[in-house]
Amino acid sequence: MANVTPVKAAEDVGAKFYADTAKIHPRKVKGTFRTIKWWAVALMMAAWHLVPFLRWDRGIGAPSQAILADMTGRRGYFFGIEIWPQEIYYLTGLLFLAAVALFLMSALAGRIWCGFLCWQTVYTDLFVWVERRIIGDRNARIFFDRQPMSGAKILKILAVNAVWLVIAAACGIAFVLYFDDAFVALREIFTLEASAAQYAAIAVVGGFCYLLAGYAREQVCIYMCPYSRFQAAMFDEHSLIISYEAWRGEPRGPARLKQSFDGRGHCVDCRACIQACPTGIDIRDGNQLACIGCGLCIDACDTVMRRFKLPTGLISYDSTVNIEAHERGETGKFKVIRPRTLIYGGIMAIVCVVMMYSLSTRPSTEVNILHERSPLYSQMRDGSIRNGYTYKILNMIRKDRRFTLAVEGVEGAKLEILDEDGGPLAVTPDTVGTFRAYVSAPYNAINAKMVPLIFVLTDVETGLSVRTPSIFMGPDK
Amino acid sequence: MASIEKDHVSGQMTTGHEWDGIKELNTPLPRWWVYVFWATVIWAIAYWVAYPSWPTISDYSRGMFGWSSRGTLENDLADQKKSRSAWVSKLDGATLDEIVADKALFNYAMVGGKVAFNENCAACHGAGGVGAKGAYPNLTDDVWLWGGTLGDIQQTIAHGVRNDDPMSRNSQMPKFGADGILTADQIGAVADYVMSLNAKAPAAGTPGEAVFAENCVVCHGEGGVGNKDVGAPPLNTPIRTFTSGRDGVVAQATNPKHGSMPSWGQRLDATTIKMLTVYVHSLGGGQ
């Protein structure tokens, strides 16, 4: 019989199954990547908040907003392009393009999206900046957190949260401006005339902005975001990533200024890289899921290296291949053309060409024909056979249009349109004209249960025709 | 035998659990994640309180908000009725011709008429007014027993055919064969004549023509053109409500079938009948 020794479970001996979240207080750094990051924040914020105010003249009766998703009118506007609900594949194409662009970006230069452009990063950066302005830098904030609650502390917490809420509300408001005329919607929001749906959207988008950038921060990147989980699939040994050049840094150890670095690594173990990191990781452990690729550790390390008069780039933005080359004493080379980048680039080019082609050949008129199913046909008093159709004309431009309609393919077929005086069919701008059409043909002209019939729609003004095939049904002879 | 120890490969601690030498790494879940779980539990409990959720023996818990899907439907119906009232009063004030002439009113009547048709009429006349061979007339052709003008159709819908309504359409075709008015030979002859009318080549000078002139013309008219006042169908067309062909003519003359239709004025309001009239008139055969 086996001798079983009872083992204490992890909880019983102090190990935790749930990790308490330690608040990360990134230290302020100066350097190339920090500058790029500020520009990225400025660019993204300006784009997000100002784009709804861009105008685009589409003529009278049409919205003049350059980018607008008109849900009630069921139209999407993107500068000169106006799409109808059935053309939603343009949006699919755009999203697909964005996804492949993200892949290409990652394959070339790592997680630039995560580090510089993602909303989570941009807003977190901004929110940390607010904390820094009101409470102070890293050490001041750590000290502030440890302080017992006091009037002054509460006041500062309130101030920080108030500024956060203002930024978050602006984020939510900007969101709804993409769905309505921006100027009108903005006025209505502040005069309490906007709809409940608009306020709800502001509350949801703004609320999550506040929660995610104010409190969740790196937890979003590490635990919620799917992209951090699969980004490694886009990397190869030539992709630029944030890397610690261990060959040069190790063995690490504290150092005094002006000491000799012979026989030891250049890493002085000052932990500046960890303190600067917005996700609180140690990059010296190697590339990892939590690294968003923002490069702030590079700025932090370079500052220290300069103080020690050592070459910068101990933490570098470089590829695995290059770091190995550096170790051998060679200079690295950035290889752009690789199967991976060619494939991603190729897919992007193909999708772009397909979308451009489809956009440039987008018809101004579309026709939908529904052949009546009950009855499939009617026999009339004089023996002739008549079929009913619902004929829809989609006038996809902003002009009053007039059309003539004719049928071809069945001998002796006569067309009659219900409730029309026989003149051209009028369709108002940007609408669907629905007509009830009856086509009659002599009994002897129909030799099969079903024969093809073609509707020819001609624009009276331009003379351009749309030929749409349909069917004509008759008795089983 | 296992204890909590550091795993050398991953650098993580183990949980202290071991199965056949396989140890489990301890990867602690962030605590807020657990809080989100508890928050959803609390949300669920709040939902029970706020909304109907628990069945009881003969009823269910109603919830604080008193919400019910039936209530939502009733509100929706009330809203719909309100939004319709403007159209209804317009329809009430307009004649059938005015409705057909006004594009917006016509479209409204067509949609309303279609809905009413599918609910009330399609059971016999079929979807889209296709009719049922041998039983109910097709409404999409241009043969009308009782007239195909807007006024005729409205009258037929409102009062029906051969029912208790004093204003209903009424007529009775004699049982020429069953009651011995005509002999089988005479009926055969007149059937041949009617078939010649069908073919648009009246067989002049035949015995059938004489029988037709004496017995049928009074209702079905000279040349079998039909008479909507007595519901006598035209005979100079291949279209028949009941059985077609020569045998059909013989059967109908011997022991005729008659259709009937309820008086819809007793069941539907005048506005609905107006919309139905416009819809049926548009099905293809309206005159």
PDB file of C-alpha atoms in Angstrom, chain A residues 5 7-11 13-21 219-220 223-224 372 374-383 386 416 418-420 435-436 438, chain B residues 1-2 4 15-17 26-34 100 103 106 110 127-128 130 138 140-143 200 225 234 236-239 282-285:
ATOM      1  CA  THR A   5       1.289  11.974   2.653  1.00  0.00           C
ATOM      2  CA  VAL A   7      -0.250  17.761   0.955  1.00  0.00           C
ATOM      3  CA  LYS A   8      -1.354  21.182   1.985  1.00  0.00           C
ATOM      4  CA  ALA A   9      -3.100  23.096  -0.779  1.00  0.00           C
ATOM      5  CA  ALA A  10      -1.527  26.262  -2.071  1.00  0.00           C
ATOM      6  CA  GLU A  11      -3.991  28.510  -0.229  1.00  0.00           C
ATOM      7  CA  VAL A  13       0.548  27.719   2.776  1.00  0.00           C
ATOM      8  CA  GLY A  14       0.139  31.312   1.700  1.00  0.00           C
ATOM      9  CA  ALA A  15       0.330  31.074  -2.096  1.00  0.00           C
ATOM     10  CA  LYS A  16      -2.377  33.027  -3.812  1.00  0.00           C
ATOM     11  CA  PHE A  17      -4.713  31.856  -6.522  1.00  0.00           C
ATOM     12  CA  TYR A  18      -5.801  35.425  -7.178  1.00  0.00           C
ATOM     13  CA  ALA A  19      -3.298  38.154  -7.811  1.00  0.00           C
ATOM     14  CA  ASP A  20      -3.853  41.548  -6.275  1.00  0.00           C
ATOM     15  CA  THR A  21      -3.345  44.233  -8.854  1.00  0.00           C
ATOM     16  CA  GLN A 219      -4.783  44.956 -17.311  1.00  0.00           C
ATOM     17  CA  VAL A 220      -6.610  45.609 -20.579  1.00  0.00           C
ATOM     18  CA  TYR A 223      -5.868  40.161 -19.818  1.00  0.00           C
ATOM     19  CA  MET A 224      -8.508  41.558 -22.179  1.00  0.00           C
ATOM     20  CA  GLU A 372     -44.945  37.629 -58.353  1.00  0.00           C
ATOM     21  CA  SER A 374     -48.916  34.046 -56.223  1.00  0.00           C
ATOM     22  CA  PRO A 375     -50.243  33.839 -58.832  1.00  0.00           C
ATOM     23  CA  LEU A 376     -47.272  32.834 -60.955  1.00  0.00           C
ATOM     24  CA  TYR A 377     -49.335  33.974 -63.938  1.00  0.00           C
ATOM     25  CA  SER A 378     -52.921  34.901 -64.699  1.00  0.00           C
ATOM     26  CA  GLN A 379     -54.865  34.051 -67.790  1.00  0.00           C
ATOM     27  CA  MET A 380     -57.018  36.886 -69.029  1.00  0.00           C
ATOM     28  CA  ARG A 381     -60.391  36.920 -70.704  1.00  0.00           C
ATOM     29  CA  ASP A 382     -58.854  37.074 -74.161  1.00  0.00           C
ATOM     30  CA  GLY A 383     -56.646  34.087 -73.345  1.00  0.00           C
ATOM     31  CA  ARG A 386     -50.051  38.060 -67.612  1.00  0.00           C
ATOM     32  CA  GLU A 416     -48.283  48.084 -67.986  1.00  0.00           C
ATOM     33  CA  LEU A 418     -49.884  50.170 -62.049  1.00  0.00           C
ATOM     34  CA  ASP A 419     -50.923  53.654 -61.009  1.00  0.00           C
ATOM     35  CA  GLU A 420     -48.674  55.359 -63.579  1.00  0.00           C
ATOM     36  CA  PHE A 435     -43.413  50.074 -59.106  1.00  0.00           C
ATOM     37  CA  ARG A 436     -45.914  47.344 -59.787  1.00  0.00           C
ATOM     38  CA  TYR A 438     -47.727  43.762 -65.324  1.00  0.00           C
TER      39      TYR A 438
ATOM     40  CA  MET B   1       4.391  13.938  -2.586  1.00  0.00           C
ATOM     41  CA  ALA B   2       4.565  17.494  -3.635  1.00  0.00           C
ATOM     42  CA  ILE B   4       4.844  24.353  -3.314  1.00  0.00           C
ATOM     43  CA  THR B  15       0.113  24.969  -6.617  1.00  0.00           C
ATOM     44  CA  GLY B  16       1.255  21.947  -4.640  1.00  0.00           C
ATOM     45  CA  HIS B  17      -1.133  19.683  -6.507  1.00  0.00           C
ATOM     46  CA  ASN B  26       0.090  28.505 -10.156  1.00  0.00           C
ATOM     47  CA  THR B  27      -0.882  31.347 -12.465  1.00  0.00           C
ATOM     48  CA  PRO B  28      -2.964  33.614 -10.300  1.00  0.00           C
ATOM     49  CA  LEU B  29      -5.964  35.244 -11.913  1.00  0.00           C
ATOM     50  CA  PRO B  30      -6.174  38.983 -11.317  1.00  0.00           C
ATOM     51  CA  ARG B  31      -8.476  39.592  -8.410  1.00  0.00           C
ATOM     52  CA  TRP B  32     -10.596  42.137 -10.278  1.00  0.00           C
ATOM     53  CA  TRP B  33     -11.533  39.337 -12.630  1.00  0.00           C
ATOM     54  CA  VAL B  34     -13.148  37.522  -9.718  1.00  0.00           C
ATOM     55  CA  VAL B 100     -56.368  55.802 -56.148  1.00  0.00           C
ATOM     56  CA  LYS B 103     -50.115  58.435 -54.550  1.00  0.00           C
ATOM     57  CA  PHE B 106     -52.884  54.754 -52.524  1.00  0.00           C
ATOM     58  CA  MET B 110     -52.289  49.041 -50.740  1.00  0.00           C
ATOM     59  CA  ALA B 127     -52.311  34.465 -51.394  1.00  0.00           C
ATOM     60  CA  GLY B 128     -52.200  37.314 -53.892  1.00  0.00           C
ATOM     61  CA  VAL B 130     -54.802  33.505 -56.971  1.00  0.00           C
ATOM     62  CA  ASN B 138     -59.211  34.113 -59.175  1.00  0.00           C
ATOM     63  CA  THR B 140     -56.021  38.572 -60.610  1.00  0.00           C
ATOM     64  CA  ASP B 141     -57.651  38.051 -63.993  1.00  0.00           C
ATOM     65  CA  ASP B 142     -60.111  40.343 -65.733  1.00  0.00           C
ATOM     66  CA  VAL B 143     -63.166  38.129 -65.379  1.00  0.00           C
ATOM     67  CA  LYS B 200     -64.176  32.876 -80.508  1.00  0.00           C
ATOM     68  CA  VAL B 225     -70.497  38.119 -72.647  1.00  0.00           C
ATOM     69  CA  PRO B 234     -68.869  35.454 -69.348  1.00  0.00           C
ATOM     70  CA  ASN B 236     -66.768  33.553 -74.301  1.00  0.00           C
ATOM     71  CA  THR B 237     -63.500  32.944 -72.421  1.00  0.00           C
ATOM     72  CA  PRO B 238     -61.624  29.846 -71.271  1.00  0.00           C
ATOM     73  CA  ILE B 239     -61.706  31.105 -67.676  1.00  0.00           C
ATOM     74  CA  SER B 282     -54.937  46.523 -58.151  1.00  0.00           C
ATOM     75  CA  LEU B 283     -54.356  42.774 -58.363  1.00  0.00           C
ATOM     76  CA  GLY B 284     -54.482  42.984 -62.102  1.00  0.00           C
ATOM     77  CA  GLY B 285     -58.036  42.788 -63.300  1.00  0.00           C
TER      78      GLY B 285
END
